[in-house]
C-alpha positions as semicolon CSV with decimal commas, in nm:
position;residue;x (nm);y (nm);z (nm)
1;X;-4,528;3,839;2,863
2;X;-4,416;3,695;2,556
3;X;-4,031;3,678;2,472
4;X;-4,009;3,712;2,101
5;X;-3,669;3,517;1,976
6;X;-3,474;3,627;1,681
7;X;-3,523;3,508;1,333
8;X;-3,182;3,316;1,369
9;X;-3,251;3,118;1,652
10;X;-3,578;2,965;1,515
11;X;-3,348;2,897;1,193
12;X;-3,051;2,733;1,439
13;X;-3,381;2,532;1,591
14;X;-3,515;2,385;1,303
15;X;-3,179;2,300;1,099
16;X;-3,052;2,142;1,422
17;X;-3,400;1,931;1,420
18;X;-3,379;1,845;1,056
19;X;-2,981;1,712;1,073
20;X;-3,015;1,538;1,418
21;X;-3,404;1,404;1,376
22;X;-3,418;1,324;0,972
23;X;-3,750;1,165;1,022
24;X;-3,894;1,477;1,151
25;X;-3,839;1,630;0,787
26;X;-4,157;1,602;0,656
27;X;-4,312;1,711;0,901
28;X;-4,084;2,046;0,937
29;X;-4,165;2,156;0,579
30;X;-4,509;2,204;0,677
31;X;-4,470;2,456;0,976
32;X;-4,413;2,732;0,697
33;X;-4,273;2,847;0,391
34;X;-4,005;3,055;0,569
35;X;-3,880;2,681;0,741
36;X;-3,899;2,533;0,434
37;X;-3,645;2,680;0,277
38;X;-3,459;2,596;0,617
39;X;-3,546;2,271;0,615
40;X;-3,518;2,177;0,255
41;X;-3,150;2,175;0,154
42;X;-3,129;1,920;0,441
43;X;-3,460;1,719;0,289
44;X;-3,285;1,734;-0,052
45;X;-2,907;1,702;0,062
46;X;-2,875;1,327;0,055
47;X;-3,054;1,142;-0,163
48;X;-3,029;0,722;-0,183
49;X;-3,273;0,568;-0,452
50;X;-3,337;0,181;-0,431
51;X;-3,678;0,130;-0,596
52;X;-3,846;0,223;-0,907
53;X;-4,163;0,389;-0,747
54;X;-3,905;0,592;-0,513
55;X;-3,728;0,749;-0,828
56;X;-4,059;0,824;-1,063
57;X;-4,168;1,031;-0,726
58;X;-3,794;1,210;-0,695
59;X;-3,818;1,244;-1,085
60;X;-4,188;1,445;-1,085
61;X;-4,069;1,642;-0,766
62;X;-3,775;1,759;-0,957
63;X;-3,936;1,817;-1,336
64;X;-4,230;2,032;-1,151
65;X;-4,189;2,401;-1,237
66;X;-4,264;2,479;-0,907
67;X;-4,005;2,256;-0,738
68;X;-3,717;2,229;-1,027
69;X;-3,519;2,460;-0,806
70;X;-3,465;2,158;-0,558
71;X;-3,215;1,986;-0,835
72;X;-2,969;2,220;-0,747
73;X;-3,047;2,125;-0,340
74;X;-2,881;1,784;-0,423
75;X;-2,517;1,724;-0,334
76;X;-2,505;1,368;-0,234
77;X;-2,650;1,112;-0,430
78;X;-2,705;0,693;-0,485
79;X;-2,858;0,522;-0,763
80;X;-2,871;0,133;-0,665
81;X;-2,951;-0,098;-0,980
82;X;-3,351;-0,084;-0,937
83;X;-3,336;0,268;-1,059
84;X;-3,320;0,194;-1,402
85;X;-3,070;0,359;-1,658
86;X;-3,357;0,546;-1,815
87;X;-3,479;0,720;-1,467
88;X;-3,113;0,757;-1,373
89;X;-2,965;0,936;-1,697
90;X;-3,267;1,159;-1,577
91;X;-3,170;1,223;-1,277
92;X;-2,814;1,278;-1,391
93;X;-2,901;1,522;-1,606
94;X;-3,122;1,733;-1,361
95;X;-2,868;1,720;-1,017
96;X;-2,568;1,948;-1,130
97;X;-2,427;2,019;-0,833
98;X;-2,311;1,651;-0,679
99;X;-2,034;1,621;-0,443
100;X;-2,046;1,236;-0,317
101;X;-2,189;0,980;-0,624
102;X;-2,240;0,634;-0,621
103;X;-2,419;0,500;-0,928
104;X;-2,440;0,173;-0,901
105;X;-2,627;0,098;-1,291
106;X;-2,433;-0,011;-1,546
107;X;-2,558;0,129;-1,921
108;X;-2,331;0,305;-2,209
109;X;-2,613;0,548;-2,241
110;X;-2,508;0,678;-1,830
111;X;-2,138;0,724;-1,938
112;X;-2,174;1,084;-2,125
113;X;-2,405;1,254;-1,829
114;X;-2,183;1,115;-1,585
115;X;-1,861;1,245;-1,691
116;X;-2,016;1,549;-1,709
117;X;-2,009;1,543;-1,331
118;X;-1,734;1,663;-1,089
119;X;-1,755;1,449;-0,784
120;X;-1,569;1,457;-0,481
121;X;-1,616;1,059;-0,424
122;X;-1,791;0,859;-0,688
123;X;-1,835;0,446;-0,648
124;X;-1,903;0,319;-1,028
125;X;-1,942;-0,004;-1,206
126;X;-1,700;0,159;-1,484
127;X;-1,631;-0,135;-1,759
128;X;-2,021;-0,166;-1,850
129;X;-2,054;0,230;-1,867
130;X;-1,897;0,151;-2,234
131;X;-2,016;-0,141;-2,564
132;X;-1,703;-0,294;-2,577
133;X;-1,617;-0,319;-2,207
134;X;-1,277;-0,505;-2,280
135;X;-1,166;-0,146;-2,435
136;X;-1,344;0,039;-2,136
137;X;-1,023;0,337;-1,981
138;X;-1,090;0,524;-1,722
139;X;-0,994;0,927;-1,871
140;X;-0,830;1,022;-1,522
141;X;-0,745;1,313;-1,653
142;X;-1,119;1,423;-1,731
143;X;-1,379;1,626;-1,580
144;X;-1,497;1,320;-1,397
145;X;-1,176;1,261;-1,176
146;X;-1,059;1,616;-1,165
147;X;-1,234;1,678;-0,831
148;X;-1,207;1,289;-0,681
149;X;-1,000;1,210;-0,366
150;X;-1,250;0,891;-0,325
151;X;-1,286;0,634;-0,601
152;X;-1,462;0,273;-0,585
153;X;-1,465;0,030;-0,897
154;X;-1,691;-0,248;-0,864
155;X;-1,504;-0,461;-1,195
156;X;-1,393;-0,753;-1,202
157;X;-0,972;-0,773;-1,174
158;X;-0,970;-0,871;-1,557
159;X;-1,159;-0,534;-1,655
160;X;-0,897;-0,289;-1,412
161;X;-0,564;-0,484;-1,457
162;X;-0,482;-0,297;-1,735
163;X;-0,594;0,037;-1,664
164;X;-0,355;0,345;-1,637
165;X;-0,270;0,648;-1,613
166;X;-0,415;0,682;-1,215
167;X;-0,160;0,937;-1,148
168;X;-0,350;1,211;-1,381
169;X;-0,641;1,220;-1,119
170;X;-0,451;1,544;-0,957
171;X;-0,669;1,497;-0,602
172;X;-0,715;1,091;-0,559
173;X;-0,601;0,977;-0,186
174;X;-0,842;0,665;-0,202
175;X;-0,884;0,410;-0,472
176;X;-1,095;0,072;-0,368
177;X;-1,200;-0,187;-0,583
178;X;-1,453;-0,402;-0,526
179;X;-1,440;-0,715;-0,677
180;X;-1,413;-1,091;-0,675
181;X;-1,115;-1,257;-0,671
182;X;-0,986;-1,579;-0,784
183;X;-0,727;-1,823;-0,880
184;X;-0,718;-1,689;-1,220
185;X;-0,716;-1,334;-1,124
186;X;-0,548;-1,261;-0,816
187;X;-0,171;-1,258;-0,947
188;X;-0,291;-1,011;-1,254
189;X;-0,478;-0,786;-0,951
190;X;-0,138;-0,804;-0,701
191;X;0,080;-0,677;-1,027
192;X;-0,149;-0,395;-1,139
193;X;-0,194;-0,288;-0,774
194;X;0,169;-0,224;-0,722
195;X;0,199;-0,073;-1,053
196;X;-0,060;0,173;-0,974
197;X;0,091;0,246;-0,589
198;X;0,439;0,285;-0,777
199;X;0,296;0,549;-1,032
200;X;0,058;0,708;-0,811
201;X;0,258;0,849;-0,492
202;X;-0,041;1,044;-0,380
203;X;-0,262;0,743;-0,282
204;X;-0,304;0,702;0,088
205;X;-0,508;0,413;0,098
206;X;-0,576;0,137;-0,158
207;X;-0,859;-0,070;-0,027
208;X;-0,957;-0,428;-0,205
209;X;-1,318;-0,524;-0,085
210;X;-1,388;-0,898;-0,140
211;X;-1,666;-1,069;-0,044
212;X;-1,654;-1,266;0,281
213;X;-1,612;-1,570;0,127
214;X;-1,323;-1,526;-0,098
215;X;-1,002;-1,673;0,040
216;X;-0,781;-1,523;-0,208
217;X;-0,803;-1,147;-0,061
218;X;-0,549;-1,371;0,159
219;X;-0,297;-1,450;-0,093
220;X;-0,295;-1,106;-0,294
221;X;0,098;-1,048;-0,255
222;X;0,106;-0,666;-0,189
223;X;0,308;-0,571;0,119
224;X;0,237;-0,182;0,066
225;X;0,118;-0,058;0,372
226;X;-0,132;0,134;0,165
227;X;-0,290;-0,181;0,098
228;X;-0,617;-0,301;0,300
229;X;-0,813;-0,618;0,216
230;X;-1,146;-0,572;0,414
231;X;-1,483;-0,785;0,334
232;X;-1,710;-0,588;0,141
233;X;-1,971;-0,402;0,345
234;X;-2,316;-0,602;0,398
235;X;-2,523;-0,291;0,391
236;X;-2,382;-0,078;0,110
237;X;-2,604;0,200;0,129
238;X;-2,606;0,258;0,497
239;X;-2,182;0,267;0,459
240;X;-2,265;0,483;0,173
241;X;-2,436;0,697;0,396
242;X;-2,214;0,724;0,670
243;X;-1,929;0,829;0,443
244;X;-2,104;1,095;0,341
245;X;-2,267;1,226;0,636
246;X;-1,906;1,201;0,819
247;X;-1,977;0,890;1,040
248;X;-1,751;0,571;1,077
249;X;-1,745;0,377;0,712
250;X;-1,558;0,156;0,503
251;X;-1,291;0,416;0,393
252;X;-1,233;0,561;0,765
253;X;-1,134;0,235;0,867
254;X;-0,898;0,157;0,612
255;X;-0,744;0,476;0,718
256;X;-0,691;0,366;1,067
257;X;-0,578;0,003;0,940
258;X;-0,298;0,215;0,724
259;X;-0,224;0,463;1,005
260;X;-0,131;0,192;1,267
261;X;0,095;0,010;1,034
262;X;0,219;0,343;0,975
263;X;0,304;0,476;1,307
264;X;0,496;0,112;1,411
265;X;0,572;-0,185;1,292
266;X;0,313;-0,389;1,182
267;X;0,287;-0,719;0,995
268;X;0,074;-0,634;0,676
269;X;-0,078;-0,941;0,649
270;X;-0,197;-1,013;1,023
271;X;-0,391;-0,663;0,936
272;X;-0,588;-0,776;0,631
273;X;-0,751;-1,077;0,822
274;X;-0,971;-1,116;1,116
275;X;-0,914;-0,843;1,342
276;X;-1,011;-0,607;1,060
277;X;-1,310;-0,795;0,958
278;X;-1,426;-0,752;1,356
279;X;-1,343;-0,395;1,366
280;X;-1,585;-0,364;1,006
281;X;-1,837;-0,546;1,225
282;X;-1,825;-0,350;1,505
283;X;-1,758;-0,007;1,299
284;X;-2,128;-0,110;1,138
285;X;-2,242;-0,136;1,504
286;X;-2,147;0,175;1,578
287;X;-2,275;0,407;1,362
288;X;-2,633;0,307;1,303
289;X;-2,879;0,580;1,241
290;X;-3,164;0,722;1,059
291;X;-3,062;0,780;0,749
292;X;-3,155;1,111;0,561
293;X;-3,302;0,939;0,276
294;X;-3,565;0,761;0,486
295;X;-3,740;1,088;0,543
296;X;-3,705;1,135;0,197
297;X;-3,862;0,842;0,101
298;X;-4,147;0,890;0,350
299;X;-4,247;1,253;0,170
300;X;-4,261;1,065;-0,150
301;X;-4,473;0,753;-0,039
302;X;-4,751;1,023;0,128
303;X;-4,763;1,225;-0,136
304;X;-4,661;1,501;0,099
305;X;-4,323;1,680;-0,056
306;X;-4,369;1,555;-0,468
307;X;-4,412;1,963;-0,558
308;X;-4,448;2,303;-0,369
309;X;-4,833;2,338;-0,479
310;X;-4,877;2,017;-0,316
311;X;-4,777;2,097;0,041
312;X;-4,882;2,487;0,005
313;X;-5,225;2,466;0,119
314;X;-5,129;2,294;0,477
315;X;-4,858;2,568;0,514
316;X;-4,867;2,899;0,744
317;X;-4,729;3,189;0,519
């Protein structure tokens, strides 16, 4: 005989297969439309863009009558430079509901639909967002920052040296920049950081991401114990991926750089060098996976998930 199981246990099933198994998505969404609309926030949830064809897919899927619901699905999302400004202001404009953003394209036409946005972590190339970047201020007290514990600038120490007013962010714990460093910049970089540590007592971690290469993350003169110089991830959009999904990433280990120093006596300096660069490597080790996006990116590339009408004809009802 049969055994018949409830309704909520074929729901448990299939969400647990779609979070654990990502590249099983596509395939999910097909069994019927009563798992799709399991399945689908989880499709939808975390989105990473890196190619042009990838976006004009996520674009259509999104502008279909039948599947303009699915905007609203969308709570994490990454724009890498390929995007375009044109497909991204698009895409800004359609997503209300983001939580985590990195948008990682630089135009002044992005800057009004993305302060629009309340993110809970945002990683921006800020200066460009604006004409004249030389005059470019961050409004920390706008809609952008009023929901942000996690912010990462990727300007150059001449753009952010002169920025204030960090304290007006009411929820900001994290602040990174990424950035190059030089002769010529580093001293302006070590003054503004302690200015902005001084003003803003909230911060927990204040995380300077050089590349691998640049010596003079060495000889930025902050002894704040808030202060981690790490090299800058080699895979940004896997990191990107693990901080949202909860796994090990860029801003977890900073914490745990800042949390030993914290709980004894630790030189600041013998921190910032090679042991944490090993413990980046072997934090990237560590949390490899199939990212959520991948599955994404196969529906789009089959043809299989670009609107509702296109997958309803394989579907059980």
């Amino acid at each position: 005989m049969a055994i018949e199981l409830p309704i909520e246990l074929h729901r448990l099933v299939f969400e647990i297969c779609g979070w654990s198994e990502p590249h099983t998505l596509p395939t999910l969404v097909l069994v019927s439309s009563t798992v799709r609309t399991w399945t689908n926030p989880i499709l939808y949830s975390v989105i990473t863009l890196w190619e042009q064809r990838t976006a004009d897919l996520f674009v259509n899927t999104l502008e279909s009558p039948t599947s303009a619901h699915h905007a609203s699905l969308v709570r994490n999302l990454c724009l890498t430079k390929a995007v375009g400004h044109r497909r991204a202001l698009r895409i800004l404009t359609l997503c209300p509901n983001l939580d985590h953003l990195a948008c990682w394209i630089s135009h002044p036409d992005l800057y009004p639909v993305l302060a629009a946005h309340r993110p809970q972590t945002l990683s921006v190339s800020f200066a460009p967002l604006f004409r004249d970047a030389k005059r470019a201020r961050p409004d920390f007290g706008g809609a952008l920052f009023e929901r942000a514990t996690h912010v990462e600038f990727k300007d150059d120490p001449q753009t952010w040296a002169n920025w204030t007013g960090f304290l007006h962010a009411p929820r900001l714990t994290h602040l990174a920049f990424s950035c190059h460093l030089s002769a010529s910049t580093v001293s302006a970089a070590a003054r503004a950081i302690r200015g902005i540590l001084e003003s803003c007592t909230s911060l927990r971690v204040c995380l300077v991401l050089a590349p691998s290469r640049s010596h003079w993350r060495q000889v930025l003169d902050v002894e704040d114990p808030r202060v981690v110089h790490l090299n800058a991830p080699k895979d940004l959009i896997t990191d990107w991926e693990n901080s949202v999904r909860g796994y090990r990433n860029i801003w977890t280990l900073a914490e745990e750089v800042v949390a030993r120093r914290t709980c004894k006596e630790v030189d600041v300096r013998s921190t910032n060098s090679s042991t944490a660069k090993f413990q980046c490597t072997k934090a990237r080790r560590q949390t490899r996976y199939v990212p959520l996006a991948s599955a994404v990116y196969y529906c789009y590339n089959t043809h299989i998930a670009v609107t509702d009408d296109a997958i309803s004809d394989r579907m059980t009802v």
